Amino acid sequence: TAKQRGKAGYVRYVDGMGEPVLAHMQLGGELRRALDNDEFRVVYQPIVRLDCNRVIGVEALVRWHHPTRGLVSPADFIPAAERTGLIVPLGRFVLRETCRQAAAWLAELGPDALREAGLNVSARQLHDPDFVSDVAAALADSGLPCERLVLEVTESAVLRGQQVSRALYELDRMGIRLALDDFGTGESSLSLLRAFPASIVKLDKSFVDGIEIDDGQPAAADARQAVARAVSQLARALGLDTVAEGIESPEQVAALLELGYTVGQGFYLAEPMTADSVSRLLALQARVPEETRKVSRTRG
Ligand code: C2E
Ligand code: MG
Ligand code: MG
Ligand code: MG
């Protein structure tokens, strides 16, 4: 029935929508071919301390270099990859690549080069009975210590059943850190924080957008500030780290520092970049002692 198909996640594309079905099937086939053809690459967006601009981590983001269509955004193919199940081998590729790269940075630049590397995991991957052992194997093969790996999951992914929570608890037991991604956009953020072994909360970009606008009116900015403050206070009370997402201006940095955030991510701080660019950034940073950086920033 339609309901059962809905659970599998592709009903929207079945009932009386001929064209999307075709597009969907074509994209599915293309993804398979692209994976075999080595068309996927991983870029890394720095995660930065807001008080001194120091890079403390990265988030791995997948990119598809299509031979004719050029660079395809994950927003345009991750949903299809999830529906077709291809997210499992694609996600495994991102996992292995990220672990390998993070271990290489640490070997090259020392243990203080960066604290952790994160990557996104979709619900479909958490449902895969091999997921936990894939993660264990990626860590073992790369030599990356488990506490250096962050797996980002969204609230909706976490809410999907037994298999998923078992996987999450096993990963937590292994010492891997779990981040709740796009926090605040889901349906039951608060109860989830209590029930789920999260270490990090990533405040969604929608709360950061416009957070700096303070015109004294009890308008949207004030509501966003209230949510952002409540999330940072709650996270602190629960012993969780926070990351503010999608920071696009220095005014937002100032507002977020005020609201209790010390770590952030966004185009204003650093855009997603190749591993080579991250290497250069980390190498540069490793040569500048932390204190000097703080002082020079205060002066400038
Ligand atoms: P996400 O995990 O929330 O990742 C953050 C997204 O916000 C990235 O988009 C990043 O480029 C973008 N972003 C970062 N800073 C800013 C900013 O200041 N302004 C704006 N406008 N955007 C910013 P991207 O790379 O296009 O990825 C989109 C989403 O696709 C990700 O959202 C994630 O849910 C998914 N995704 C990306 N890579 C993977 C992957 O390897 N596996 C899975 N399962 N999902 C992935
Ligand atoms: Mg993410
Ligand atoms: Mg996010
Ligand atoms: Mg997001």
Short mmCIF file of C-alpha atoms and ligand atoms in Angstrom, two decimals:
data_model
loop_
_atom_site.label_atom_id
_atom_site.label_comp_id
_atom_site.label_asym_id
_atom_site.label_seq_id
_atom_site.Cartn_x
_atom_site.Cartn_y
_atom_site.Cartn_z
CA THR A 1 0.00 0.00 0.00
CA ALA A 2 0.92 3.63 -0.27
CA LYS A 3 1.52 3.76 3.45
CA GLN A 4 4.07 0.98 3.38
CA ARG A 5 5.78 2.56 0.47
CA GLY A 6 5.80 5.80 2.43
CA LYS A 7 7.85 4.11 5.10
CA ALA A 8 10.41 3.15 2.49
CA GLY A 9 10.57 6.81 1.61
CA TYR A 10 9.64 6.92 -2.05
CA VAL A 11 5.86 7.13 -2.13
CA ARG A 12 5.89 10.79 -3.12
CA TYR A 13 7.48 9.81 -6.38
CA VAL A 14 5.15 6.96 -7.18
CA ASP A 15 1.55 7.98 -7.03
CA GLY A 16 0.58 9.55 -10.32
CA MET A 17 3.84 11.33 -10.88
CA GLY A 18 5.37 9.73 -13.93
CA GLU A 19 8.04 12.25 -14.56
CA PRO A 20 9.63 12.43 -11.13
CA VAL A 21 9.75 8.63 -11.07
CA LEU A 22 11.76 8.67 -14.26
CA ALA A 23 14.01 11.49 -13.11
CA HIS A 24 14.48 9.67 -9.85
CA MET A 25 15.40 6.42 -11.56
CA GLN A 26 17.78 8.17 -13.90
CA LEU A 27 19.46 9.96 -11.03
CA GLY A 28 19.71 6.67 -9.15
CA GLY A 29 21.49 5.06 -12.08
CA GLU A 30 23.70 8.06 -12.52
CA LEU A 31 24.74 8.01 -8.88
CA ARG A 32 25.76 4.37 -9.20
CA ARG A 33 27.80 5.17 -12.30
CA ALA A 34 29.31 8.24 -10.62
CA LEU A 35 30.40 6.18 -7.65
CA ASP A 36 32.06 3.61 -9.90
CA ASN A 37 33.60 6.47 -11.90
CA ASP A 38 35.10 8.14 -8.87
CA GLU A 39 33.23 11.41 -9.41
CA PHE A 40 32.65 12.18 -5.73
CA ARG A 41 35.04 14.29 -3.71
CA VAL A 42 35.07 15.40 -0.09
CA VAL A 43 35.59 19.03 0.88
CA TYR A 44 36.03 20.25 4.44
CA GLN A 45 34.56 23.28 6.14
CA PRO A 46 36.59 24.54 9.10
CA ILE A 47 34.91 24.74 12.50
CA VAL A 48 36.31 27.75 14.25
CA ARG A 49 36.64 29.22 17.72
CA LEU A 50 34.73 32.48 17.70
CA ASP A 51 36.97 34.27 20.21
CA CYS A 52 40.30 33.72 18.44
CA ASN A 53 39.50 32.36 14.98
CA ARG A 54 41.37 29.15 15.63
CA VAL A 55 40.31 26.15 13.56
CA ILE A 56 39.44 23.33 15.95
CA GLY A 57 37.77 20.93 13.59
CA VAL A 58 36.29 20.35 10.16
CA GLU A 59 33.04 19.05 8.73
CA ALA A 60 33.33 16.81 5.68
CA LEU A 61 30.88 17.66 2.89
CA VAL A 62 30.52 15.55 -0.22
CA ARG A 63 30.70 17.04 -3.73
CA TRP A 64 29.72 15.50 -7.05
CA HIS A 65 31.82 16.54 -10.03
CA HIS A 66 29.48 15.53 -12.84
CA PRO A 67 31.21 15.14 -16.25
CA THR A 68 28.65 17.32 -18.09
CA ARG A 69 26.54 19.02 -15.42
CA GLY A 70 29.55 20.26 -13.46
CA LEU A 71 29.43 20.54 -9.70
CA VAL A 72 26.17 19.15 -8.31
CA SER A 73 25.12 20.24 -4.82
CA PRO A 74 24.42 17.61 -2.16
CA ALA A 75 20.94 19.10 -1.75
CA ASP A 76 20.27 17.84 -5.30
CA PHE A 77 21.51 14.28 -4.91
CA ILE A 78 21.61 13.27 -1.22
CA PRO A 79 17.81 12.78 -1.12
CA ALA A 80 17.99 10.54 -4.21
CA ALA A 81 20.96 8.70 -2.77
CA GLU A 82 18.93 8.07 0.37
CA ARG A 83 15.89 6.82 -1.52
CA THR A 84 17.91 4.46 -3.70
CA GLY A 85 20.08 3.25 -0.83
CA LEU A 86 23.19 4.44 -2.62
CA ILE A 87 23.87 6.68 0.37
CA VAL A 88 25.25 3.56 2.06
CA PRO A 89 28.25 3.03 -0.27
CA LEU A 90 28.55 6.80 -0.84
CA GLY A 91 28.52 7.45 2.90
CA ARG A 92 31.10 4.71 3.39
CA PHE A 93 33.33 6.50 0.89
CA VAL A 94 32.97 9.82 2.78
CA LEU A 95 33.61 8.04 6.08
CA ARG A 96 36.80 6.32 4.91
CA GLU A 97 38.08 9.41 3.12
CA THR A 98 37.47 11.66 6.13
CA CYS A 99 39.12 9.27 8.59
CA ARG A 100 42.11 8.85 6.29
CA GLN A 101 42.47 12.61 5.78
CA ALA A 102 42.05 13.50 9.46
CA ALA A 103 44.63 10.90 10.46
CA ALA A 104 47.01 12.33 7.82
CA TRP A 105 46.61 15.87 9.21
CA LEU A 106 47.35 14.65 12.72
CA ALA A 107 50.37 12.64 11.58
CA GLU A 108 51.71 15.58 9.60
CA LEU A 109 50.97 18.45 11.97
CA GLY A 110 50.75 16.89 15.42
CA PRO A 111 47.93 16.13 17.85
CA ASP A 112 47.07 19.81 18.39
CA ALA A 113 46.53 20.50 14.69
CA LEU A 114 42.82 19.90 15.07
CA ARG A 115 40.58 18.34 17.65
CA GLU A 116 38.14 16.46 15.46
CA ALA A 117 36.66 15.76 12.07
CA GLY A 118 32.94 15.39 11.52
CA LEU A 119 30.80 13.97 8.79
CA ASN A 120 27.10 13.68 8.07
CA VAL A 121 25.29 10.40 8.49
CA SER A 122 21.80 9.84 7.12
CA ALA A 123 19.02 7.74 8.62
CA ARG A 124 19.44 5.12 5.94
CA GLN A 125 23.05 4.57 6.98
CA LEU A 126 22.08 4.23 10.64
CA HIS A 127 19.63 1.55 9.58
CA ASP A 128 22.34 -0.40 7.79
CA PRO A 129 23.28 -3.33 10.06
CA ASP A 130 26.92 -2.98 8.94
CA PHE A 131 27.22 0.71 9.78
CA VAL A 132 28.85 0.36 13.20
CA SER A 133 31.40 -2.14 11.95
CA ASP A 134 32.09 0.07 8.90
CA VAL A 135 32.92 2.91 11.26
CA ALA A 136 35.11 0.68 13.41
CA ALA A 137 36.95 -0.53 10.30
CA ALA A 138 37.44 3.00 8.96
CA LEU A 139 38.96 4.04 12.29
CA ALA A 140 41.18 0.97 12.50
CA ASP A 141 42.38 1.21 8.90
CA SER A 142 43.15 4.93 9.13
CA GLY A 143 44.55 4.90 12.65
CA LEU A 144 42.30 7.81 13.60
CA PRO A 145 41.51 7.70 17.34
CA CYS A 146 37.76 7.26 17.89
CA GLU A 147 37.44 10.41 20.01
CA ARG A 148 38.56 12.43 16.98
CA LEU A 149 35.55 11.41 14.94
CA VAL A 150 32.22 13.22 15.07
CA LEU A 151 29.15 11.79 13.40
CA GLU A 152 26.47 14.38 12.65
CA VAL A 153 22.89 13.17 12.65
CA THR A 154 19.67 15.12 12.38
CA GLU A 155 16.80 14.85 14.80
CA SER A 156 14.55 13.20 12.24
CA ALA A 157 17.19 10.53 11.58
CA VAL A 158 17.56 9.81 15.27
CA LEU A 159 13.85 9.39 15.75
CA ARG A 160 13.62 6.41 13.44
CA GLY A 161 13.47 3.23 15.44
CA GLN A 162 15.29 0.55 17.38
CA GLN A 163 18.08 -0.26 14.96
CA VAL A 164 19.03 3.41 14.86
CA SER A 165 19.20 3.90 18.61
CA ARG A 166 21.15 0.68 19.03
CA ALA A 167 23.70 1.93 16.48
CA LEU A 168 23.92 5.32 18.18
CA TYR A 169 24.50 3.83 21.62
CA GLU A 170 27.15 1.48 20.26
CA LEU A 171 28.96 4.35 18.56
CA ASP A 172 28.79 6.34 21.78
CA ARG A 173 30.20 3.40 23.71
CA MET A 174 33.07 3.20 21.23
CA GLY A 175 33.99 6.77 22.21
CA ILE A 176 32.82 8.39 18.99
CA ARG A 177 31.19 11.77 19.46
CA LEU A 178 27.72 12.35 18.12
CA ALA A 179 26.42 15.75 17.05
CA LEU A 180 22.79 16.73 16.66
CA ASP A 181 22.81 18.59 13.33
CA ASP A 182 20.43 21.41 12.33
CA PHE A 183 19.31 21.56 15.94
CA GLY A 184 16.01 23.28 16.59
CA THR A 185 14.42 22.47 13.24
CA GLY A 186 13.11 19.05 14.21
CA GLU A 187 9.99 18.08 16.05
CA SER A 188 11.19 17.09 19.50
CA SER A 189 14.55 18.70 20.06
CA LEU A 190 14.30 18.86 23.82
CA SER A 191 13.20 15.33 24.63
CA LEU A 192 15.80 14.08 22.18
CA LEU A 193 18.61 15.81 24.06
CA ARG A 194 17.65 13.80 27.10
CA ALA A 195 17.25 10.46 25.35
CA PHE A 196 20.10 10.51 22.88
CA PRO A 197 23.84 10.19 23.66
CA ALA A 198 24.79 13.47 21.97
CA SER A 199 28.06 15.29 22.71
CA ILE A 200 27.53 18.28 20.45
CA VAL A 201 24.57 20.42 19.45
CA LYS A 202 24.75 22.32 16.17
CA LEU A 203 22.45 25.34 16.26
CA ASP A 204 20.74 25.52 12.90
CA LYS A 205 21.50 28.33 10.50
CA SER A 206 17.88 29.48 10.61
CA PHE A 207 18.47 30.75 14.16
CA VAL A 208 21.72 32.45 13.18
CA ASP A 209 20.21 34.29 10.19
CA GLY A 210 19.32 37.77 11.37
CA ILE A 211 20.46 37.12 14.94
CA GLU A 212 22.61 40.27 14.87
CA ILE A 213 19.73 42.61 14.05
CA ASP A 214 18.81 44.38 17.24
CA ASP A 215 16.49 47.26 16.47
CA GLY A 216 14.93 47.24 19.89
CA GLN A 217 11.72 45.75 18.59
CA PRO A 218 10.34 42.47 19.92
CA ALA A 219 10.53 41.05 16.41
CA ALA A 220 12.06 38.01 14.74
CA ALA A 221 15.64 38.74 15.79
CA ASP A 222 14.65 38.75 19.44
CA ALA A 223 12.93 35.39 19.08
CA ARG A 224 15.99 33.91 17.40
CA GLN A 225 18.20 35.30 20.14
CA ALA A 226 15.94 33.80 22.78
CA VAL A 227 16.09 30.37 21.14
CA ALA A 228 19.84 30.59 20.62
CA ARG A 229 20.40 31.58 24.24
CA ALA A 230 18.12 28.85 25.55
CA VAL A 231 19.94 26.24 23.47
CA SER A 232 23.38 27.34 24.65
CA GLN A 233 22.25 27.36 28.29
CA LEU A 234 20.62 23.98 27.98
CA ALA A 235 23.71 22.55 26.28
CA ARG A 236 25.93 23.87 29.03
CA ALA A 237 23.68 22.42 31.71
CA LEU A 238 23.79 19.03 29.98
CA GLY A 239 27.53 19.18 29.40
CA LEU A 240 27.28 19.38 25.62
CA ASP A 241 29.45 21.38 23.23
CA THR A 242 27.77 23.78 20.81
CA VAL A 243 28.50 24.84 17.25
CA ALA A 244 26.60 27.73 15.63
CA GLU A 245 26.00 27.03 11.93
CA GLY A 246 25.87 29.28 8.89
CA ILE A 247 27.64 32.37 10.24
CA GLU A 248 27.92 34.95 7.47
CA SER A 249 29.02 38.18 9.21
CA PRO A 250 31.18 39.56 12.02
CA GLU A 251 28.02 40.98 13.59
CA GLN A 252 26.66 37.45 13.92
CA VAL A 253 29.91 36.34 15.56
CA ALA A 254 29.56 39.13 18.12
CA ALA A 255 25.92 38.30 18.79
CA LEU A 256 26.65 34.59 19.18
CA LEU A 257 29.56 35.20 21.58
CA GLU A 258 27.17 37.30 23.62
CA LEU A 259 24.62 34.47 23.62
CA GLY A 260 27.10 31.91 24.95
CA TYR A 261 28.57 30.34 21.79
CA THR A 262 32.31 29.84 21.53
CA VAL A 263 32.50 27.74 18.38
CA GLY A 264 30.98 28.29 14.95
CA GLN A 265 30.97 27.50 11.30
CA GLY A 266 30.00 29.57 8.28
CA PHE A 267 31.05 31.30 5.09
CA TYR A 268 32.25 34.36 7.02
CA LEU A 269 34.70 32.20 8.99
CA ALA A 270 35.69 29.76 6.24
CA GLU A 271 33.97 28.14 3.27
CA PRO A 272 34.17 24.44 2.50
CA MET A 273 37.56 23.83 0.87
CA THR A 274 39.79 21.08 -0.48
CA ALA A 275 41.90 18.98 1.84
CA ASP A 276 45.01 20.72 0.49
CA SER A 277 43.65 24.12 1.46
CA VAL A 278 42.83 22.84 4.95
CA SER A 279 46.39 21.49 5.21
CA ARG A 280 47.81 24.92 4.41
CA LEU A 281 45.48 26.59 6.90
CA LEU A 282 46.37 24.12 9.67
CA ALA A 283 50.09 24.36 8.93
CA LEU A 284 49.93 28.14 9.12
CA GLN A 285 47.98 28.00 12.35
CA ALA A 286 50.39 25.50 13.90
CA ARG A 287 53.20 28.03 13.51
CA VAL A 288 51.34 30.76 15.39
CA PRO A 289 50.96 30.22 19.13
CA GLU A 290 47.41 30.55 20.38
CA GLU A 291 48.04 33.43 22.80
CA THR A 292 49.70 35.63 20.18
CA ARG A 293 46.68 35.17 17.96
CA LYS A 294 44.29 36.29 20.65
CA VAL A 295 46.35 39.38 21.48
CA SER A 296 46.77 40.44 17.88
CA ARG A 297 43.05 40.05 17.28
CA THR A 298 42.22 42.19 20.29
CA ARG A 299 44.60 44.86 19.10
CA GLY A 300 43.40 44.77 15.50
P1 C2E B 1 24.71 20.30 6.86
O1 C2E B 1 25.26 19.06 7.41
O2 C2E B 1 23.90 21.14 7.77
O3 C2E B 1 25.97 21.10 6.31
C1 C2E B 1 26.09 22.49 6.29
C2 C2E B 1 25.72 23.06 4.95
O4 C2E B 1 25.64 24.48 5.06
C3 C2E B 1 26.75 22.80 3.85
O5 C2E B 1 26.05 22.74 2.60
C4 C2E B 1 27.60 24.06 3.92
O6 C2E B 1 28.31 24.33 2.72
C5 C2E B 1 26.53 25.09 4.16
N1 C2E B 1 27.04 26.28 4.81
C6 C2E B 1 28.06 26.39 5.68
N2 C2E B 1 28.23 27.66 6.09
C7 C2E B 1 27.28 28.38 5.44
C8 C2E B 1 26.94 29.78 5.42
O7 C2E B 1 27.54 30.61 6.09
N3 C2E B 1 25.90 30.14 4.64
C9 C2E B 1 25.20 29.25 3.89
N4 C2E B 1 24.19 29.70 3.13
N5 C2E B 1 25.49 27.93 3.87
C10 C2E B 1 26.53 27.51 4.64
P2 C2E B 1 26.28 21.55 1.57
O8 C2E B 1 27.71 21.16 1.52
O9 C2E B 1 25.62 21.98 0.31
O10 C2E B 1 25.48 20.36 2.22
C11 C2E B 1 24.09 20.43 2.41
C12 C2E B 1 23.60 19.28 3.24
O11 C2E B 1 23.78 18.04 2.55
C13 C2E B 1 24.33 19.11 4.56
O12 C2E B 1 23.81 19.99 5.54
C14 C2E B 1 24.06 17.66 4.86
O13 C2E B 1 22.79 17.50 5.44
C15 C2E B 1 24.03 17.04 3.47
N6 C2E B 1 25.33 16.42 3.19
C16 C2E B 1 26.47 16.96 2.72
N7 C2E B 1 27.45 16.02 2.63
C17 C2E B 1 26.91 14.87 3.06
C18 C2E B 1 27.39 13.52 3.21
O14 C2E B 1 28.58 13.20 2.96
N8 C2E B 1 26.52 12.57 3.68
C19 C2E B 1 25.23 12.89 4.00
N9 C2E B 1 24.44 11.91 4.44
N10 C2E B 1 24.73 14.13 3.87
C20 C2E B 1 25.56 15.10 3.42
MG MG B 2 26.26 18.58 9.07
MG MG B 3 24.19 21.34 9.79
MG MG B 4 22.09 22.45 7.86
#
